């Protein structure tokens, strides 16, 4: 018995009290009795806002809003959002991991070990005395989701605040890249009247619609994840947790980002499903593979938007970003001119990189060939860099070109046709997402009770 209750508290199982259906009110204090794993369990709510599970030395606390809602805390953390059913004097405890729910009755001994109060998937009934948990009908308790936790319901797919906030975290990783050009300051300038917060909110909602849409596509084509594929999902999740700093920091990450491990599981499962739909329907030779016209369009885009090149670079600022002295800059420009002249005469460019480029050791480590994709031109700081690359003819040498922070000499190389296969894979994924986007245009993201409480920051 103690082991059952200790495990219950240690895993912060979500306690819920069934939704109020009207009727008279009751005092919430006192004992509530239910059955867990065939054994009687008593939860006591005390007048001093303490709560305890009989048979353990664990003490919880709670806050009551005076109406239907109770919030339970353990060790300073929320472990349950609860709703009272004043008419039936019941409460329902739901395990979010298993989806099982357990009905509790007000008073000690009001539920006996001989009756089962567990609700099972697909049913909102309880066999305790043959009564029906009427208030659970609108949102089945077996889903492990409370109405007050729902942000969106999209085509029948429920997304909680935890789901929303984890998607927000992943979206911010993609949209706000402080190490490159997508800084918040840059986006504020680019978006004009549209705020970054509005962009993030729209991006998260679109991503959640895609999540709902890919499930529809998978069901329509009898595509489901296998046990082996779920094992791969776990590996990706483990890699993500390792990237965060390991299991030891996971709890802080979840708390700081207002999400849950269950939301992580859902996110990685959806992404695995997208990959499987792509492999089974959109990969080479499959039903929705690129058409001849789409391959031709992808080739044209590849030829005009991609560049492969080598370069020699001279930095014209110091480590703090300040301009070098005129004398130092002139000395570097003379070296750059000398290197460009040798390159124009046909000397081996790799040898010139090793002799002249100030990042020669880095290039030697990472490889000399660089690929660049032409941007949309919205970032003025990239203009001189892209001009130096894309205005140089294939197999030609650019001469010395000025950048914002230095000088560069470009030797442009023919594109690697093997890379085109990678580009076609990108085009296939884009086609899949576009098709899902068309499918979800008719989906309405129905706001839930938690929608107005979402904060983008």
XYZ file of C-alpha atoms in Angstrom:
457
model
C 0.000 0.000 0.000
C 2.747 2.436 0.941
C 4.601 1.637 -2.279
C 1.528 2.381 -4.363
C 0.951 5.760 -2.718
C 4.644 6.681 -2.724
C 4.807 5.956 -6.446
C 1.658 7.985 -6.955
C 3.172 11.026 -5.309
C 6.671 10.568 -6.720
C 5.367 10.593 -10.275
C 3.155 13.613 -9.579
C 0.056 11.828 -10.794
C -2.660 14.223 -11.862
C -5.556 14.289 -9.385
C -8.883 15.503 -10.753
C -12.227 15.884 -9.132
C -15.145 15.339 -11.506
C -16.659 18.382 -13.195
C -19.462 20.078 -11.308
C -22.971 19.377 -12.628
C -24.870 21.805 -10.482
C -26.810 20.895 -7.350
C -25.944 21.694 -3.771
C -22.497 22.384 -2.432
C -20.486 20.254 -0.036
C -17.617 20.864 2.311
C -14.434 19.811 0.545
C -12.609 19.063 3.771
C -12.542 15.562 5.110
C -11.744 12.181 3.655
C -12.157 10.985 0.053
C -11.941 7.234 -0.551
C -11.140 5.401 -3.757
C -9.558 2.226 -5.118
C -6.059 2.148 -6.617
C -4.762 -1.182 -7.923
C -7.483 -2.972 -5.969
C -6.635 -1.334 -2.653
C -8.541 1.320 -0.742
C -6.895 4.750 -0.734
C -7.910 7.737 1.390
C -7.077 11.343 0.574
C -7.798 13.840 3.349
C -8.282 17.559 2.701
C -7.782 19.567 5.891
C -9.005 22.995 7.007
C -5.457 24.403 7.051
C -5.057 23.784 3.298
C -3.026 20.643 3.881
C -3.792 17.369 2.132
C -2.452 13.926 2.895
C -2.711 10.369 1.627
C -3.324 7.964 4.501
C -0.585 5.363 4.881
C 2.240 7.701 3.869
C 4.163 10.506 5.519
C 3.719 12.670 2.431
C 1.907 15.954 2.999
C 0.423 17.954 0.132
C -1.224 21.349 0.135
C -4.145 22.688 -1.816
C -5.875 25.889 -2.904
C -9.667 26.011 -3.277
C -11.379 28.755 -5.297
C -14.579 28.509 -3.270
C -16.535 27.066 -6.173
C -15.530 23.988 -8.178
C -11.758 24.132 -8.584
C -8.987 22.807 -6.366
C -5.267 22.872 -7.110
C -3.091 20.295 -5.330
C 0.600 20.868 -4.597
C 3.371 18.554 -3.483
C 6.882 19.738 -2.605
C 6.072 23.148 -4.074
C 4.923 21.774 -7.430
C 1.399 21.446 -8.825
C 0.346 17.802 -8.970
C -3.343 18.222 -9.724
C -5.976 20.555 -11.127
C -9.274 19.436 -9.639
C -12.983 20.037 -10.205
C -15.700 19.235 -7.699
C -18.996 17.495 -8.426
C -21.100 18.915 -5.600
C -24.097 16.826 -6.566
C -22.467 13.387 -6.645
C -19.789 13.984 -3.981
C -17.224 12.335 -6.281
C -13.780 13.027 -7.569
C -11.832 11.352 -10.358
C -8.098 10.765 -10.218
C -6.468 10.349 -13.637
C -3.020 8.925 -14.276
C -1.712 10.939 -17.311
C 0.800 8.252 -18.208
C -1.584 5.274 -18.418
C -4.815 7.175 -19.074
C -6.559 5.199 -16.292
C -8.950 7.108 -14.043
C -10.067 6.296 -10.499
C -13.295 7.486 -8.918
C -13.175 8.715 -5.329
C -16.227 9.212 -3.109
C -16.571 11.698 -0.257
C -16.157 10.045 3.127
C -14.123 7.182 4.556
C -15.029 3.713 3.342
C -17.629 4.848 0.798
C -15.934 2.799 -1.939
C -15.135 -0.827 -1.202
C -12.267 -2.886 -2.501
C -14.769 -5.285 -4.033
C -15.928 -2.719 -6.581
C -13.885 -1.309 -9.401
C -13.840 2.452 -9.838
C -11.374 2.418 -12.719
C -12.624 3.785 -16.014
C -11.210 2.274 -19.162
C -10.514 3.564 -22.650
C -13.639 4.317 -24.600
C -15.962 4.460 -21.576
C -16.895 7.167 -19.088
C -18.768 4.741 -16.826
C -17.805 3.468 -13.396
C -18.891 0.095 -12.080
C -18.988 1.281 -8.477
C -22.637 0.687 -7.642
C -23.433 0.765 -11.362
C -23.597 4.577 -11.361
C -22.462 6.694 -14.280
C -19.945 9.519 -14.016
C -22.249 11.882 -15.866
C -20.020 14.927 -15.844
C -17.145 13.126 -17.590
C -19.132 12.672 -20.788
C -18.108 15.940 -22.493
C -14.378 15.176 -22.142
C -13.697 11.465 -21.413
C -11.605 11.112 -18.295
C -9.673 8.322 -20.018
C -7.952 10.881 -22.195
C -6.093 12.144 -19.119
C -6.959 15.701 -20.247
C -9.037 18.128 -18.236
C -11.256 20.700 -19.975
C -9.387 23.534 -18.248
C -6.069 22.309 -19.714
C -7.174 22.366 -23.361
C -5.849 25.151 -25.585
C -7.118 23.887 -28.944
C -9.207 21.081 -30.353
C -8.363 20.668 -34.037
C -10.361 18.172 -36.078
C -11.013 16.204 -32.902
C -7.347 16.225 -31.834
C -6.862 17.776 -28.389
C -3.835 19.962 -27.652
C -3.139 20.949 -24.059
C -1.172 23.862 -22.689
C 1.782 21.493 -22.282
C 1.574 20.569 -25.979
C 1.308 24.228 -26.950
C 4.271 25.367 -24.886
C 6.585 22.606 -26.100
C 5.695 23.430 -29.701
C 6.371 27.081 -28.843
C 9.817 26.127 -27.509
C 10.662 24.227 -30.699
C 9.288 27.037 -32.874
C 11.393 29.616 -31.052
C 14.472 27.465 -31.695
C 13.747 27.682 -35.415
C 12.468 31.258 -35.677
C 14.669 33.005 -33.129
C 18.241 32.079 -33.952
C 20.426 34.452 -31.976
C 23.642 33.030 -33.450
C 22.758 33.937 -37.033
C 20.469 36.534 -38.599
C 17.092 35.629 -37.124
C 17.474 37.630 -33.943
C 14.461 39.179 -32.240
C 15.786 42.635 -33.215
C 16.090 41.619 -36.869
C 12.621 40.095 -36.917
C 11.105 43.170 -35.257
C 12.606 45.299 -38.041
C 11.552 42.907 -40.796
C 8.015 42.280 -39.557
C 7.090 45.915 -39.148
C 3.629 46.108 -37.601
C 3.539 42.340 -36.953
C 5.138 41.508 -33.606
C 7.432 38.568 -32.995
C 4.861 37.299 -30.519
C 2.177 37.302 -33.234
C 4.536 35.488 -35.597
C 5.283 32.829 -32.976
C 1.613 32.394 -32.108
C 0.654 31.949 -35.754
C 3.559 29.545 -36.319
C 2.605 27.394 -33.321
C -1.044 27.218 -34.387
C 0.006 26.254 -37.925
C 2.304 23.531 -36.556
C -0.497 22.119 -34.388
C -2.787 22.041 -37.422
C -0.123 20.115 -39.323
C 0.041 17.678 -36.395
C -3.695 17.083 -36.676
C -3.499 16.933 -40.481
C -0.765 14.313 -40.705
C -2.811 12.000 -38.503
C -5.681 12.286 -40.965
C -3.363 11.509 -43.912
C -1.884 8.537 -42.045
C -5.312 7.132 -41.178
C -6.552 7.577 -44.751
C -3.612 5.528 -46.009
C -3.463 2.925 -43.205
C -0.093 4.169 -41.977
C 0.824 3.582 -38.338
C 4.023 3.520 -36.321
C 5.475 0.114 -35.439
C 7.011 -0.847 -32.102
C 10.443 -0.638 -33.713
C 9.756 2.886 -34.930
C 8.584 3.853 -31.471
C 11.927 2.625 -30.205
C 13.613 5.039 -32.605
C 11.375 7.819 -31.289
C 12.683 7.096 -27.802
C 16.261 7.367 -29.092
C 15.521 10.796 -30.591
C 13.891 11.896 -27.379
C 16.914 10.662 -25.403
C 19.205 12.609 -27.734
C 17.124 15.746 -27.187
C 17.309 15.310 -23.414
C 21.082 14.775 -23.658
C 21.313 18.011 -25.651
C 19.510 19.810 -22.825
C 22.129 18.537 -20.379
C 20.781 15.147 -19.380
C 17.958 13.695 -17.359
C 19.084 15.668 -14.328
C 18.014 18.980 -15.881
C 14.867 17.675 -17.577
C 12.560 18.550 -14.704
C 13.814 22.150 -14.610
C 13.454 22.378 -18.400
C 9.858 21.160 -18.258
C 8.985 23.558 -15.433
C 10.703 26.569 -17.005
C 8.996 25.959 -20.340
C 5.600 25.110 -18.806
C 5.431 21.746 -20.524
C 5.566 18.031 -19.716
C 7.359 14.867 -20.740
C 4.101 13.629 -22.228
C 4.124 16.661 -24.554
C 7.679 15.755 -25.627
C 6.511 12.233 -26.446
C 3.621 13.567 -28.494
C 5.855 15.968 -30.432
C 8.427 13.329 -31.354
C 5.694 10.851 -32.267
C 4.081 13.346 -34.658
C 7.432 14.050 -36.317
C 8.072 10.323 -36.708
C 4.633 9.952 -38.293
C 5.404 12.786 -40.740
C 8.632 11.010 -41.713
C 6.798 7.721 -42.210
C 4.068 9.316 -44.339
C 6.799 10.939 -46.434
C 8.666 7.645 -46.852
C 5.588 5.623 -47.756
C 3.786 8.162 -49.946
C 6.245 10.834 -51.141
C 9.632 9.131 -51.558
C 11.065 8.112 -54.923
C 8.644 5.989 -56.927
C 5.807 6.307 -54.392
C 2.268 7.499 -55.035
C 2.902 11.200 -54.462
C 6.532 11.413 -55.608
C 7.601 14.521 -57.518
C 6.182 14.704 -61.018
C 8.463 15.343 -64.007
C 7.426 18.999 -63.952
C 8.149 19.250 -60.229
C 11.591 17.656 -60.692
C 12.337 20.183 -63.462
C 11.255 23.049 -61.192
C 13.428 21.705 -58.380
C 16.409 21.469 -60.762
C 15.912 25.041 -61.933
C 15.741 26.239 -58.328
C 18.847 24.246 -57.444
C 20.840 25.676 -60.362
C 19.907 29.286 -59.652
C 19.690 29.370 -55.844
C 22.627 27.195 -54.782
C 26.323 27.904 -55.077
C 29.384 25.789 -54.330
C 32.644 27.644 -53.810
C 36.013 27.982 -52.090
C 37.140 31.236 -50.529
C 40.046 33.169 -49.028
C 39.121 35.499 -46.182
C 40.777 38.481 -44.456
C 39.202 39.905 -41.286
C 39.172 43.704 -41.152
C 37.905 44.140 -37.568
C 39.329 43.180 -34.194
C 37.836 40.718 -31.691
C 35.507 43.409 -30.331
C 34.200 44.257 -33.792
C 36.106 47.549 -34.046
C 37.774 48.472 -37.336
C 41.504 47.850 -37.612
C 43.928 50.696 -38.165
C 44.233 52.034 -41.712
C 47.795 50.739 -41.950
C 46.771 47.217 -40.892
C 43.838 47.216 -43.281
C 46.007 48.324 -46.178
C 48.495 45.570 -45.445
C 45.710 42.981 -45.572
C 44.301 44.436 -48.777
C 47.734 44.169 -50.411
C 47.908 40.484 -49.398
C 44.395 39.903 -50.738
C 45.287 41.497 -54.067
C 48.391 39.322 -54.292
C 46.336 36.168 -53.582
C 43.672 37.144 -56.147
C 46.290 37.702 -58.835
C 47.823 34.279 -58.199
C 44.350 32.689 -58.315
C 43.588 34.419 -61.627
C 46.815 32.971 -63.054
C 45.592 29.487 -62.195
C 47.567 28.639 -59.071
C 46.052 25.869 -56.927
C 43.319 27.578 -54.912
C 43.519 25.174 -51.969
C 47.209 25.989 -51.601
C 46.352 29.692 -51.699
C 43.766 29.177 -48.938
C 46.419 27.547 -46.769
C 48.864 30.367 -47.469
C 46.607 33.409 -47.193
C 43.184 32.786 -45.611
C 42.912 33.793 -41.978
C 40.591 30.868 -41.241
C 42.726 28.309 -43.092
C 42.962 25.943 -40.116
C 39.187 25.939 -39.687
C 38.646 25.269 -43.371
C 41.159 22.445 -43.318
C 39.239 20.888 -40.442
C 35.727 21.353 -41.861
C 36.435 20.990 -45.575
C 37.134 23.595 -48.227
C 33.907 23.304 -50.236
C 31.140 25.600 -49.038
C 27.495 25.622 -50.120
C 25.318 28.698 -49.961
C 21.621 29.162 -50.688
C 20.477 32.512 -52.002
C 18.319 34.329 -49.465
C 15.213 36.410 -50.124
C 17.294 39.601 -49.988
C 15.606 40.988 -46.888
C 18.837 41.120 -44.877
C 20.985 43.966 -46.199
C 24.019 42.727 -44.264
C 24.201 39.623 -46.488
C 23.956 41.514 -49.764
C 27.696 42.039 -50.391
C 28.452 38.439 -49.379
C 25.850 36.931 -51.704
C 26.821 39.284 -54.537
C 30.435 38.128 -54.302
C 29.297 34.497 -54.607
C 26.454 34.562 -57.114
C 27.982 37.236 -59.404
C 31.062 35.062 -59.904
C 30.831 32.753 -62.906
C 31.156 28.999 -62.353
C 34.887 28.070 -62.507
C 35.717 31.769 -62.213
C 37.531 33.795 -59.523
C 35.894 36.913 -58.110
C 38.858 39.123 -57.341
C 38.946 40.962 -53.994
C 35.438 41.763 -52.680
C 34.575 43.937 -49.686
C 32.281 42.555 -47.016
C 30.973 44.283 -43.897
C 33.727 42.831 -41.733
C 36.444 41.816 -44.138
C 37.685 40.939 -47.614
C 36.944 37.774 -49.569
C 38.090 36.078 -52.756
C 35.667 33.541 -54.223
C 36.418 30.650 -56.531
C 33.067 29.332 -57.684
C 32.808 25.616 -58.455
C 30.298 23.520 -60.408
C 27.436 22.221 -58.326
C 27.674 18.673 -57.074
C 24.839 16.772 -58.728
C 24.781 14.421 -55.757
C 23.586 17.367 -53.675
C 20.648 17.729 -56.043
C 19.300 14.474 -54.648
C 19.290 16.120 -51.226
C 17.461 19.081 -52.729
C 14.852 16.758 -54.240
C 14.323 15.232 -50.801
C 13.744 18.740 -49.464
C 11.268 19.355 -52.294
C 9.419 16.134 -51.449
C 9.094 17.159 -47.799
C 7.878 20.597 -48.915
C 5.278 18.929 -51.152
C 4.064 16.777 -48.263
C 3.751 19.759 -45.930
C 2.045 21.781 -48.647
C -0.477 18.979 -49.218
C -1.121 18.739 -45.480
C -1.467 22.528 -45.419
C -4.174 22.325 -48.073
C -5.947 19.620 -46.097
C -5.950 21.584 -42.844
C -7.206 24.830 -44.403
C -10.672 23.710 -43.486
C -9.692 22.754 -39.950
C -10.892 25.110 -37.257
C -8.709 25.461 -34.201
C -11.446 25.538 -31.581
C -10.118 27.440 -28.548
C -10.340 25.640 -25.221
C -10.612 26.990 -21.687
C -6.844 27.494 -21.426
C -6.530 29.447 -24.685
C -6.862 32.898 -23.149
C -4.252 32.043 -20.518
C -1.495 31.318 -23.048
C 1.430 33.722 -22.743
C 4.018 34.131 -25.512
C 7.338 35.351 -24.191
